[in-house]
XYZ file of C-alpha atoms in Angstrom:
190
model
C 51.039 -35.617 56.393
C 49.057 -38.915 56.294
C 50.501 -42.168 56.800
C 50.090 -42.641 53.109
C 52.844 -40.008 52.552
C 55.049 -41.080 55.158
C 54.716 -44.393 53.501
C 55.814 -42.547 49.983
C 58.453 -40.629 51.611
C 60.182 -43.507 53.452
C 60.542 -45.595 50.075
C 61.715 -42.666 48.362
C 64.641 -41.787 50.847
C 64.870 -45.632 50.494
C 65.114 -45.796 47.331
C 67.656 -43.084 47.024
C 70.115 -44.597 49.305
C 69.859 -47.739 47.375
C 71.023 -46.181 44.272
C 74.014 -44.289 45.948
C 75.401 -47.216 47.588
C 74.862 -49.167 44.071
C 77.500 -45.922 42.717
C 81.009 -45.061 43.689
C 82.837 -42.756 41.984
C 86.127 -42.964 44.543
C 86.191 -38.765 43.727
C 85.904 -37.530 46.738
C 87.550 -34.638 49.127
C 87.891 -33.645 52.472
C 84.468 -32.046 52.846
C 83.419 -35.234 51.553
C 85.166 -37.144 54.208
C 84.072 -34.165 56.448
C 80.574 -34.427 55.890
C 80.432 -38.321 56.280
C 82.828 -38.331 59.680
C 80.179 -35.526 61.342
C 76.736 -36.958 59.926
C 76.935 -40.163 61.064
C 77.158 -39.524 64.404
C 74.747 -36.442 64.298
C 72.371 -39.109 62.752
C 72.706 -41.809 64.941
C 72.087 -39.323 68.039
C 68.377 -38.226 65.767
C 67.723 -41.910 65.537
C 68.100 -42.266 69.407
C 65.477 -39.465 69.874
C 63.070 -41.294 67.412
C 63.559 -44.428 69.407
C 63.035 -42.443 72.543
C 59.517 -41.249 70.399
C 58.548 -45.095 69.953
C 58.831 -46.764 73.503
C 55.224 -47.819 74.054
C 54.838 -46.160 77.413
C 56.376 -42.718 76.587
C 53.288 -41.283 75.388
C 54.112 -39.775 72.133
C 51.166 -38.433 70.050
C 50.729 -40.093 66.581
C 52.153 -37.531 64.517
C 55.344 -37.637 66.692
C 55.509 -41.486 66.349
C 54.919 -41.568 62.514
C 58.091 -38.712 62.318
C 60.414 -40.442 64.713
C 59.677 -43.629 62.853
C 60.293 -41.715 59.429
C 63.300 -40.245 60.612
C 64.463 -43.132 62.229
C 64.565 -45.468 59.244
C 65.937 -42.671 56.406
C 69.032 -41.538 58.953
C 70.000 -45.115 59.876
C 69.702 -46.385 55.810
C 72.012 -43.669 55.255
C 74.636 -44.235 58.188
C 75.021 -47.248 56.590
C 75.761 -46.145 53.041
C 77.951 -43.086 54.622
C 79.774 -45.878 56.579
C 80.284 -47.587 53.241
C 82.142 -44.364 52.005
C 84.262 -44.297 54.718
C 85.546 -47.649 54.609
C 85.530 -47.372 50.660
C 87.711 -44.168 50.791
C 89.923 -45.647 53.927
C 88.904 -43.085 56.195
C 87.633 -43.545 59.654
C 84.325 -44.606 60.403
C 81.956 -41.428 61.615
C 83.285 -40.599 65.216
C 82.549 -38.081 68.031
C 79.747 -38.926 70.584
C 78.007 -41.799 68.149
C 75.912 -43.109 71.290
C 74.015 -39.896 71.086
C 75.113 -38.669 74.540
C 77.028 -35.524 73.666
C 78.565 -31.967 73.756
C 78.638 -31.926 70.069
C 82.319 -32.215 69.579
C 83.789 -35.124 68.632
C 88.093 -36.032 67.735
C 88.274 -36.991 64.042
C 91.599 -37.968 63.699
C 93.215 -35.195 62.888
C 93.840 -33.744 66.748
C 91.199 -31.014 66.318
C 87.902 -30.707 67.672
C 84.974 -30.250 65.310
C 81.843 -28.981 65.820
C 78.628 -30.571 64.539
C 75.822 -28.112 64.552
C 72.285 -29.423 66.159
C 74.113 -31.744 68.567
C 72.176 -32.042 71.847
C 73.982 -32.233 74.722
C 73.969 -35.208 77.776
C 71.374 -32.737 79.616
C 69.066 -32.578 76.394
C 69.220 -35.767 76.319
C 68.432 -36.999 79.836
C 65.533 -33.961 79.688
C 64.333 -35.504 76.806
C 64.425 -39.710 78.023
C 62.916 -38.065 81.658
C 59.828 -36.445 79.431
C 56.612 -38.378 78.961
C 53.134 -36.990 77.097
C 52.919 -33.703 75.744
C 55.965 -32.418 77.163
C 57.812 -35.001 75.630
C 56.361 -34.100 72.176
C 57.164 -30.493 72.755
C 60.921 -31.336 73.454
C 61.339 -33.753 70.927
C 60.069 -31.303 68.273
C 62.150 -28.455 69.297
C 65.017 -30.609 69.795
C 64.438 -32.341 66.167
C 64.188 -29.220 64.331
C 67.544 -27.988 66.363
C 69.194 -30.988 64.930
C 68.115 -30.587 61.421
C 68.505 -27.253 60.741
C 72.375 -28.454 62.026
C 72.234 -31.603 59.668
C 71.392 -28.815 56.878
C 73.632 -26.947 57.466
C 76.552 -29.473 57.814
C 74.826 -30.605 54.461
C 74.969 -27.442 52.726
C 78.628 -27.044 53.588
C 79.303 -30.842 51.944
C 76.845 -28.820 48.990
C 79.232 -25.975 48.591
C 82.675 -27.433 48.860
C 82.284 -31.278 48.647
C 83.459 -33.268 45.074
C 82.081 -36.473 45.166
C 78.599 -36.520 43.172
C 77.548 -38.962 45.421
C 77.877 -37.131 48.592
C 76.363 -34.401 46.787
C 73.708 -36.024 45.795
C 72.668 -37.433 49.387
C 73.865 -33.957 50.833
C 71.038 -32.167 48.670
C 68.385 -34.929 49.692
C 69.347 -34.229 53.450
C 68.383 -30.615 52.845
C 65.584 -31.354 51.324
C 63.999 -33.622 53.237
C 65.428 -32.005 56.613
C 63.919 -28.821 55.515
C 60.264 -30.145 55.017
C 60.855 -32.360 57.929
C 61.207 -28.814 59.797
C 57.896 -27.234 58.707
C 55.839 -30.270 59.870
C 57.568 -29.979 63.271
C 56.927 -26.283 62.760
C 53.403 -26.924 62.171
C 53.057 -29.569 65.117
C 54.570 -27.289 67.761
C 51.876 -24.705 66.202
């Protein structure tokens, strides 16, 4: 994908997040809350993975760096949006392993352990952080595809079970954008 298409997609995502932030129906259910609480730490890990790709001496390819910049920027904005919803709803902020290091489980205030699909383990994050050059690119693409597949699954659940129109819109956007990025990353892996 060329840089201008990256810029257009990033602007489109930013505009959608801005519109969604201006809304606020107040109508939500447990599925909407679960989506936001689980997607926040999920996105935080994707941002951390993207930050690794953007480190100057990492040696990531131009294509991986461009995708990392796009993913990190979009997901950072979505984290802010979802945390805003949670605050508005009087719910606890996204919990779990928001530092990006964990086993994909988190306590969401109800005493239960919820699996967040696609989350990397501590070992996988360490492997990624230790890699450079083409080895980094391959690991990053492989892990980010898995991560995105998990996000798509969580977003599809929110679309099917949620009530809040803003959550529905964001979840549909996550499905569309991340499926497109999965296709890009799969092509880069060859």
